[in-house]
PDB file of C-alpha atoms in Angstrom:
ATOM      1  CA  MET P1075       3.250 -12.900   2.169  1.00  0.00           C
ATOM      2  CA  GLN P1076      -0.331 -11.719   2.565  1.00  0.00           C
ATOM      3  CA  ARG P1077       0.731  -8.481   4.204  1.00  0.00           C
ATOM      4  CA  HIS P1078       3.250  -7.872   1.416  1.00  0.00           C
ATOM      5  CA  GLU P1079       0.557  -8.469  -1.237  1.00  0.00           C
ATOM      6  CA  VAL P1080      -1.845  -6.024   0.435  1.00  0.00           C
ATOM      7  CA  GLY P1081       0.899  -3.436   0.642  1.00  0.00           C
ATOM      8  CA  GLY P1082       1.714  -3.915  -3.048  1.00  0.00           C
ATOM      9  CA  SER P1083      -1.950  -3.397  -4.035  1.00  0.00           C
ATOM     10  CA  ALA P1084      -2.112  -0.249  -1.917  1.00  0.00           C
ATOM     11  CA  ALA P1085       1.049   1.078  -3.591  1.00  0.00           C
ATOM     12  CA  ILE P1086      -0.409   0.393  -7.056  1.00  0.00           C
ATOM     13  CA  GLN P1087      -3.642   2.183  -6.149  1.00  0.00           C
ATOM     14  CA  PHE P1088      -1.700   5.151  -4.782  1.00  0.00           C
ATOM     15  CA  ARG P1089       0.351   5.445  -7.980  1.00  0.00           C
ATOM     16  CA  LEU P1090      -2.804   5.197 -10.096  1.00  0.00           C
ATOM     17  CA  ARG P1091      -4.464   7.959  -8.104  1.00  0.00           C
ATOM     18  CA  LEU P1092      -1.365  10.140  -8.309  1.00  0.00           C
ATOM     19  CA  VAL P1093      -1.014   9.722 -12.082  1.00  0.00           C
ATOM     20  CA  GLY P1094      -4.754  10.149 -12.646  1.00  0.00           C
ATOM     21  CA  GLY P1095      -4.908  13.278 -10.510  1.00  0.00           C
ATOM     22  CA  GLY P1096      -1.995  14.880 -12.347  1.00  0.00           C
ATOM     23  CA  LEU P1097      -3.398  14.070 -15.782  1.00  0.00           C
ATOM     24  CA  LEU P1098      -6.861  15.285 -14.758  1.00  0.00           C
ATOM     25  CA  ALA P1099      -5.467  18.619 -13.565  1.00  0.00           C
ATOM     26  CA  VAL P1100      -3.515  19.088 -16.809  1.00  0.00           C
ATOM     27  CA  HIS P1101      -6.579  18.228 -18.893  1.00  0.00           C
ATOM     28  CA  LEU P1102      -8.813  20.682 -17.046  1.00  0.00           C
ATOM     29  CA  LEU P1103      -6.228  23.433 -17.515  1.00  0.00           C
ATOM     30  CA  LEU P1104      -6.136  22.728 -21.256  1.00  0.00           C
ATOM     31  CA  VAL P1105      -9.941  22.727 -21.424  1.00  0.00           C
ATOM     32  CA  ALA P1106     -10.100  26.065 -19.595  1.00  0.00           C
ATOM     33  CA  TRP P1107      -7.510  27.545 -21.965  1.00  0.00           C
ATOM     34  CA  ALA P1108      -9.392  26.282 -25.032  1.00  0.00           C
ATOM     35  CA  THR P1109     -12.903  27.310 -23.972  1.00  0.00           C
ATOM     36  CA  LEU P1110     -12.425  30.472 -21.915  1.00  0.00           C
ATOM     37  CA  ARG P1111     -10.109  32.447 -24.197  1.00  0.00           C
ATOM     38  CA  PRO P1112     -11.686  35.595 -25.629  1.00  0.00           C
ATOM     39  CA  LEU P1113     -12.376  35.350 -29.355  1.00  0.00           C
ATOM     40  CA  ASP P1114     -11.802  38.296 -31.662  1.00  0.00           C
ATOM     41  CA  VAL P1115     -14.729  37.782 -34.034  1.00  0.00           C
ATOM     42  CA  PRO P1116     -16.838  40.357 -35.905  1.00  0.00           C
ATOM     43  CA  TRP P1117     -20.060  38.804 -34.632  1.00  0.00           C
ATOM     44  CA  ALA P1118     -21.212  35.947 -32.403  1.00  0.00           C
ATOM     45  CA  ALA P1119     -24.264  33.741 -32.677  1.00  0.00           C
ATOM     46  CA  SER P1120     -26.935  34.038 -30.055  1.00  0.00           C
ATOM     47  CA  ALA P1121     -27.005  31.662 -27.115  1.00  0.00           C
ATOM     48  CA  ASN P1122     -28.700  28.325 -27.766  1.00  0.00           C
ATOM     49  CA  LEU P1123     -30.944  27.126 -24.946  1.00  0.00           C
ATOM     50  CA  THR P1124     -33.039  24.744 -27.060  1.00  0.00           C
ATOM     51  CA  PRO P1125     -31.885  21.106 -26.908  1.00  0.00           C
ATOM     52  CA  PHE P1126     -30.695  19.652 -30.251  1.00  0.00           C
ATOM     53  CA  ALA P1127     -31.121  22.972 -32.077  1.00  0.00           C
ATOM     54  CA  GLY P1128     -27.348  23.426 -32.204  1.00  0.00           C
ATOM     55  CA  ILE P1129     -26.852  19.865 -33.456  1.00  0.00           C
ATOM     56  CA  ARG P1130     -29.351  20.429 -36.259  1.00  0.00           C
ATOM     57  CA  ALA P1131     -27.526  23.635 -37.166  1.00  0.00           C
ATOM     58  CA  ASP P1132     -24.214  21.757 -37.277  1.00  0.00           C
ATOM     59  CA  LEU P1133     -25.711  19.080 -39.538  1.00  0.00           C
ATOM     60  CA  ALA P1134     -26.778  21.804 -41.963  1.00  0.00           C
ATOM     61  CA  TYR P1135     -23.092  22.581 -42.673  1.00  0.00           C
ATOM     62  CA  GLY P1136     -22.563  19.220 -44.352  1.00  0.00           C
ATOM     63  CA  PRO P1137     -21.088  15.884 -43.231  1.00  0.00           C
ATOM     64  CA  LEU P1138     -17.456  16.941 -42.783  1.00  0.00           C
ATOM     65  CA  GLU P1139     -18.105  20.194 -40.956  1.00  0.00           C
ATOM     66  CA  ALA P1140     -20.839  18.582 -38.868  1.00  0.00           C
ATOM     67  CA  ALA P1141     -18.500  15.742 -37.902  1.00  0.00           C
ATOM     68  CA  ARG P1142     -15.805  18.255 -36.929  1.00  0.00           C
ATOM     69  CA  ARG P1143     -18.152  20.384 -34.814  1.00  0.00           C
ATOM     70  CA  ILE P1144     -19.944  17.506 -33.099  1.00  0.00           C
ATOM     71  CA  GLY P1145     -16.755  15.491 -32.703  1.00  0.00           C
ATOM     72  CA  SER P1146     -14.943  18.381 -31.019  1.00  0.00           C
ATOM     73  CA  SER P1147     -17.738  18.645 -28.459  1.00  0.00           C
ATOM     74  CA  LEU P1148     -17.656  14.905 -27.827  1.00  0.00           C
ATOM     75  CA  ILE P1149     -13.873  14.824 -27.383  1.00  0.00           C
ATOM     76  CA  LEU P1150     -13.536  17.982 -25.271  1.00  0.00           C
ATOM     77  CA  LEU P1151     -14.314  16.394 -21.879  1.00  0.00           C
ATOM     78  CA  ALA P1152     -14.053  12.715 -22.868  1.00  0.00           C
ATOM     79  CA  PRO P1153     -10.787  12.144 -20.914  1.00  0.00           C
ATOM     80  CA  ILE P1154     -12.706  12.855 -17.698  1.00  0.00           C
ATOM     81  CA  GLY P1155     -14.552   9.573 -18.265  1.00  0.00           C
ATOM     82  CA  VAL P1156     -11.245   7.719 -17.812  1.00  0.00           C
ATOM     83  CA  LEU P1157      -9.226   9.989 -15.528  1.00  0.00           C
ATOM     84  CA  LEU P1158     -11.880  10.517 -12.868  1.00  0.00           C
ATOM     85  CA  PRO P1159     -12.310   6.763 -12.137  1.00  0.00           C
ATOM     86  CA  LEU P1160      -8.520   6.452 -12.263  1.00  0.00           C
ATOM     87  CA  VAL P1161      -8.275   8.967  -9.441  1.00  0.00           C
ATOM     88  CA  GLY P1162     -10.565   6.668  -7.431  1.00  0.00           C
ATOM     89  CA  GLY P1163      -7.987   3.893  -7.859  1.00  0.00           C
ATOM     90  CA  ARG P1164     -10.444   0.995  -7.496  1.00  0.00           C
ATOM     91  CA  LEU P1165      -9.115  -2.163  -9.142  1.00  0.00           C
ATOM     92  CA  SER P1166     -12.385  -4.054  -8.870  1.00  0.00           C
ATOM     93  CA  ALA P1167     -16.033  -3.142  -8.789  1.00  0.00           C
ATOM     94  CA  SER P1168     -19.306  -5.029  -8.725  1.00  0.00           C
ATOM     95  CA  PRO P1169     -21.775  -4.466 -11.595  1.00  0.00           C
ATOM     96  CA  LEU P1170     -23.867  -2.150  -9.424  1.00  0.00           C
ATOM     97  CA  ALA P1171     -20.784  -0.199  -8.355  1.00  0.00           C
ATOM     98  CA  ALA P1172     -19.657  -0.003 -11.992  1.00  0.00           C
ATOM     99  CA  TRP P1173     -22.942   1.581 -13.083  1.00  0.00           C
ATOM    100  CA  SER P1174     -22.798   3.911 -10.097  1.00  0.00           C
ATOM    101  CA  SER P1175     -19.270   4.926 -11.096  1.00  0.00           C
ATOM    102  CA  LEU P1176     -20.483   5.621 -14.632  1.00  0.00           C
ATOM    103  CA  ALA P1177     -23.341   7.781 -13.351  1.00  0.00           C
ATOM    104  CA  ARG P1178     -21.063   9.776 -11.044  1.00  0.00           C
ATOM    105  CA  THR P1179     -18.491  10.287 -13.779  1.00  0.00           C
ATOM    106  CA  VAL P1180     -21.063  11.488 -16.327  1.00  0.00           C
ATOM    107  CA  ALA P1181     -22.620  13.808 -13.728  1.00  0.00           C
ATOM    108  CA  ALA P1182     -19.191  15.253 -12.943  1.00  0.00           C
ATOM    109  CA  GLY P1183     -18.505  15.803 -16.653  1.00  0.00           C
ATOM    110  CA  ALA P1184     -21.864  17.512 -17.127  1.00  0.00           C
ATOM    111  CA  LEU P1185     -21.172  19.722 -14.102  1.00  0.00           C
ATOM    112  CA  VAL P1186     -17.825  20.768 -15.559  1.00  0.00           C
ATOM    113  CA  SER P1187     -19.521  21.529 -18.888  1.00  0.00           C
ATOM    114  CA  VAL P1188     -22.223  23.623 -17.213  1.00  0.00           C
ATOM    115  CA  SER P1189     -19.567  25.531 -15.265  1.00  0.00           C
ATOM    116  CA  ILE P1190     -17.708  26.266 -18.496  1.00  0.00           C
ATOM    117  CA  GLY P1191     -20.941  27.500 -20.098  1.00  0.00           C
ATOM    118  CA  MET P1192     -21.650  29.828 -17.188  1.00  0.00           C
ATOM    119  CA  LEU P1193     -18.122  31.254 -17.302  1.00  0.00           C
ATOM    120  CA  GLN P1194     -18.367  31.761 -21.072  1.00  0.00           C
ATOM    121  CA  THR P1195     -21.162  34.292 -20.574  1.00  0.00           C
ATOM    122  CA  ALA P1196     -18.508  36.754 -19.364  1.00  0.00           C
ATOM    123  CA  VAL P1197     -15.976  35.971 -22.138  1.00  0.00           C
ATOM    124  CA  PRO P1198     -16.123  38.069 -25.333  1.00  0.00           C
ATOM    125  CA  GLY P1199     -16.951  36.019 -28.401  1.00  0.00           C
ATOM    126  CA  ARG P1200     -18.227  33.004 -26.439  1.00  0.00           C
ATOM    127  CA  VAL P1201     -21.882  31.959 -26.237  1.00  0.00           C
ATOM    128  CA  VAL P1202     -23.763  29.355 -24.232  1.00  0.00           C
ATOM    129  CA  ASP P1203     -24.883  26.230 -26.092  1.00  0.00           C
ATOM    130  CA  VAL P1204     -26.952  23.638 -24.253  1.00  0.00           C
ATOM    131  CA  ASP P1205     -26.094  21.063 -26.903  1.00  0.00           C
ATOM    132  CA  SER P1206     -22.438  21.380 -25.941  1.00  0.00           C
ATOM    133  CA  VAL P1207     -23.355  20.206 -22.433  1.00  0.00           C
ATOM    134  CA  LEU P1208     -25.235  17.220 -23.864  1.00  0.00           C
ATOM    135  CA  LEU P1209     -22.414  16.263 -26.232  1.00  0.00           C
ATOM    136  CA  ASN P1210     -19.775  16.704 -23.531  1.00  0.00           C
ATOM    137  CA  ALA P1211     -21.696  14.353 -21.215  1.00  0.00           C
ATOM    138  CA  VAL P1212     -22.134  11.794 -24.013  1.00  0.00           C
ATOM    139  CA  GLY P1213     -18.395  11.956 -24.745  1.00  0.00           C
ATOM    140  CA  VAL P1214     -17.579  11.306 -21.086  1.00  0.00           C
ATOM    141  CA  ALA P1215     -19.933   8.315 -21.010  1.00  0.00           C
ATOM    142  CA  LEU P1216     -18.520   6.815 -24.230  1.00  0.00           C
ATOM    143  CA  ALA P1217     -14.924   7.165 -23.043  1.00  0.00           C
ATOM    144  CA  HIS P1218     -15.812   5.572 -19.702  1.00  0.00           C
ATOM    145  CA  LEU P1219     -17.574   2.606 -21.293  1.00  0.00           C
ATOM    146  CA  ALA P1220     -14.826   2.094 -23.865  1.00  0.00           C
ATOM    147  CA  VAL P1221     -11.837   2.140 -21.496  1.00  0.00           C
ATOM    148  CA  VAL P1222     -12.659   1.747 -17.799  1.00  0.00           C
ATOM    149  CA  PRO P1223     -14.247  -1.760 -17.747  1.00  0.00           C
ATOM    150  CA  ALA P1224     -11.432  -3.195 -19.882  1.00  0.00           C
ATOM    151  CA  LEU P1225      -8.801  -1.468 -17.728  1.00  0.00           C
ATOM    152  CA  ARG P1226     -10.325  -2.811 -14.522  1.00  0.00           C
ATOM    153  CA  ALA P1227     -10.524  -6.334 -15.952  1.00  0.00           C
ATOM    154  CA  ARG P1228      -6.881  -6.193 -17.026  1.00  0.00           C
ATOM    155  CA  LEU P1229      -5.751  -4.952 -13.608  1.00  0.00           C
ATOM    156  CA  ARG P1230      -7.744  -7.692 -11.867  1.00  0.00           C
ATOM    157  CA  ARG P1231      -6.168 -10.383 -14.098  1.00  0.00           C
ATOM    158  CA  SER P1232      -2.701  -8.990 -13.440  1.00  0.00           C
ATOM    159  CA  ARG P1233      -3.291  -9.030  -9.690  1.00  0.00           C
ATOM    160  CA  LYS P1234      -4.563 -12.633  -9.813  1.00  0.00           C
ATOM    161  CA  ARG P1235      -1.483 -13.755 -11.785  1.00  0.00           C
ATOM    162  CA  VAL P1236       0.824 -12.161  -9.218  1.00  0.00           C
ATOM    163  CA  ALA P1237      -1.069 -13.817  -6.365  1.00  0.00           C
ATOM    164  CA  ALA P1238      -0.930 -17.210  -8.153  1.00  0.00           C
ATOM    165  CA  ARG P1239       2.850 -16.974  -8.637  1.00  0.00           C
ATOM    166  CA  ARG P1240       3.356 -16.173  -4.964  1.00  0.00           C
ATOM    167  CA  GLY P1241       1.267 -19.112  -3.829  1.00  0.00           C
ATOM    168  CA  PRO P1242      -1.150 -19.320  -0.895  1.00  0.00           C
ATOM    169  CA  ALA P1243      -0.532 -16.865   1.869  1.00  0.00           C
ATOM    170  CA  THR P1244       0.716 -18.305   5.163  1.00  0.00           C
ATOM    171  CA  PRO P1245       0.474 -16.240   8.346  1.00  0.00           C
ATOM    172  CA  ALA P1246       3.895 -15.138   9.557  1.00  0.00           C
ATOM    173  CA  ARG P1247       3.104 -16.073  13.146  1.00  0.00           C
ATOM    174  CA  ALA P1248       2.398 -19.692  12.195  1.00  0.00           C
ATOM    175  CA  ARG P1249       5.690 -19.924  10.274  1.00  0.00           C
ATOM    176  CA  SER P1250       7.835 -18.456  13.039  1.00  0.00           C
ATOM    177  CA  GLN P1251       6.587 -20.581  15.943  1.00  0.00           C
ATOM    178  CA  GLY P1252       8.180 -23.857  14.857  1.00  0.00           C
ATOM    179  CA  PRO P1253       7.324 -27.260  16.369  1.00  0.00           C
ATOM    180  CA  THR P1254       5.262 -27.435  19.526  1.00  0.00           C
ATOM    181  CA  PRO P1255       7.529 -27.927  22.571  1.00  0.00           C
ATOM    182  CA  ARG P1256       7.092 -31.169  24.522  1.00  0.00           C
ATOM    183  CA  VAL P1257       7.086 -31.439  28.287  1.00  0.00           C
ATOM    184  CA  THR P1258       9.663 -33.923  29.549  1.00  0.00           C
ATOM    185  CA  ARG P1259       8.374 -36.413  32.087  1.00  0.00           C
ATOM    186  CA  VAL P1260       9.889 -35.990  35.530  1.00  0.00           C
ATOM    187  CA  ARG P1261      11.185 -39.246  36.952  1.00  0.00           C
ATOM    188  CA  ILE P1262      10.572 -39.952  40.643  1.00  0.00           C
ATOM    189  CA  GLY P1263      13.858 -39.942  42.555  1.00  0.00           C
ATOM    190  CA  PRO P1264      14.865 -42.551  45.189  1.00  0.00           C
ATOM    191  CA  TRP P1265      14.333 -40.156  48.106  1.00  0.00           C
ATOM    192  CA  THR P1266      10.723 -39.664  46.983  1.00  0.00           C
ATOM    193  CA  GLU P1267      10.166 -43.434  47.082  1.00  0.00           C
ATOM    194  CA  VAL P1268      11.560 -43.574  50.653  1.00  0.00           C
ATOM    195  CA  LEU P1269       9.215 -40.806  51.817  1.00  0.00           C
ATOM    196  CA  SER P1270       6.280 -42.592  50.233  1.00  0.00           C
ATOM    197  CA  ALA P1271       7.171 -45.843  52.044  1.00  0.00           C
ATOM    198  CA  ILE P1272       7.433 -44.057  55.422  1.00  0.00           C
ATOM    199  CA  HIS P1273       4.061 -42.408  54.807  1.00  0.00           C
ATOM    200  CA  ARG P1274       2.492 -45.808  54.104  1.00  0.00           C
ATOM    201  CA  GLU P1275       3.948 -47.294  57.333  1.00  0.00           C
ATOM    202  CA  TYR P1276       2.600 -44.528  59.538  1.00  0.00           C
TER     203      TYR P1276
END
């Protein structure tokens, strides 16, 4: 029973990693297609290397346009915050491990954003914006905090319910041995009594 339960957990983790890896690859391909396509524009703004300058410029367009611009940057890499931990396939994590997972996921999202910005320098119509890196990292962190802890808690509860229905695990060796064999007492035959009497006489 215990071995079967461990094997079932390993199979679930493998399927989670497989699904997460496939979805992550598809998402990165879509991000590359959306951010690295050349743009046919009459002019392009200069690169922004000053933090929050691009956000202030977006806010100057008004609430709706600012929400669209900032929201698109937040959403662009947000799925990484969920898919990257899913590739890890860990069903449970201590509080310290959870914060470490968050830090690694946000760092990975920021690294992807920086890589996109560096590649955009060679794409016509694209410019580097440091605020995009900041917003992308914030989007990854928000998606991670909103989904991953709840998903892990749900998976842990599901695993506990399955283990409770199966009952306590009993080692297979203990079940297969059966009752302990008993040694039958050997009765002393008549010829043994005769030999003992002769030995006592002499």
